Amino acid sequence: MYDATGTATTAAQTPFQAVGAAIALLDADGTVVGWTQAAERLVGYPGSEVVGRSAEILLSAAEDWANASAFHEQCRSQGHWVGSVELRHRDGRRFSVLLSVSPLSGQDGRARWAVSATCKATLSSWGADGSAVESLHTALHRRLPIGVVIRDTDLRCVWVNDTQGFKDGILPQQRLGRTLTEAAPGADAETLEALSHRALESGAPAINVEYRAFRPTRGRRERTLTASLVRLDDAEGRALGVCVVSFDVTDSRRARERLVILGEASTRIGTTLDVMRTGQELADLAVPLLADYATVDLAESVPLGEEPLTRLGPQGGRTPVFRRAGLASIRPGAPESLAASGEPVLVAQHCPFARVLHSGKSHFEPMLDVSPDSCFGQALPAQALRFREHAMHSLMVVPIHARGAVLGMAVFMRTADSLPFEEDDLRLAEELVSWAALSLDNARRYARERSAALALQRHLLPHGATGGSAAD
């Protein structure tokens, strides 16, 4: 097998292989109408001996065909099916495979079924026992149903399943009868179309080609997909078209990005024992990797090394004064902020910031309301006006905890990025702040101990000059 660059790859290395690179196309009666080279390698039958015949010849026992009929009905009701059957190789031996069956719709209204198969022995080579592998395979299918598109030799879409449209944003009526570049013009479509041409001409598949959803759903994060393209052949081995199988890998990609950011935090936050510097390092890391604008405000007692209050809520009718330790923005000069780095920051009561300090819990507003009549607008009218001027539309406020006390808070906002924060973003922000909190607490304790040592040193020094008449 080959990836998009033509590099050889093993079955255990690709999600496509994990769910079956051996693909067959069946009509409504279970007759094989399309065959792939991978399917020939799996069962030993060339296209000339399979295409045009019932798929029953591949099943090892009559009860398997009865099960297949039941699968057919289940697919009609549920949209797809995943399960285990036993196949008969051309040389007579029998072996178990895991099948994925997905219904396709086309312009002519005739039913088609895309069937992908993976040998259990191949999956068992991953090191797990058979039952564990089958459970993993089934869970993979059900959690990440595959998108399937069949294109003819002119690369026009002739069949597609419902999952594909949900993944890449192109509706069936927009896709059927058109090439991909006609349905969704763009660089990614051109790349996939070029790889489809290569698959048609050479028969070499392209595996795990990463691309972005063509028409992301409004209000949802942009999806990342991988496509694998294989040629479908007829009974004479001539190309019928290309089968494109797609997986949504957004979550796994975001997990990798999250690990990268946390790795950055381990090297970029806490490089010194300076409290203010650590706060700035947190803000600098967050922008632009997580947010478009970020601030870090610490209670005024923290830079002095004093013990913070357990909860930084109103004390005696007053809210403690904070100092801006970190400030970063994608805009030069951070025009969104009313306070510069090092300046005092007053926190009004009954605003989201005060509630975070009092409760010690994060505040999350994916869609921020900063209108004059909103809670935010009434409590902080000047700040709300600044937010409106710069189109700040999504907010996360995370308290900075250390040994049961709240040292301050970190604020993350989005402006240029039109997508709102999601729960995963909040969890990442909390992890970054937790990492910074350890460094801030260490720096605060160092400042306290240094202050105590200097005070003791001053106390031990003589309070008046001595030395007698000989001293000038």
Coordinates of C-alpha atoms in Angstrom, one line a residue, residues 41 52 57 64 71 91-93 105 151 203 234 263 329 368 380 434 451 456:
R41 CA -5.4 -10.3 -2.6
G52 CA -21.3 -10.2 -12.3
I57 CA -19.6 -17.6 -3.7
D64 CA -23.4 -17.0 6.4
F71 CA -27.4 -7.9 7.5
D91 CA -7.7 -22.1 -2.7
G92 CA -10.4 -23.6 -0.5
R93 CA -9.2 -22.5 3.0
S105 CA -27.5 6.4 -3.1
R151 CA -16.8 8.1 -8.9
G203 CA -4.2 1.2 -10.0
D234 CA -14.9 -4.8 -13.8
G263 CA 4.8 20.4 25.6
S329 CA -3.0 39.9 21.8
L368 CA -20.3 36.2 24.9
L380 CA -18.1 46.6 33.4
S434 CA -2.5 24.6 36.4
S451 CA 12.0 39.0 51.7
L456 CA 16.5 39.3 58.9

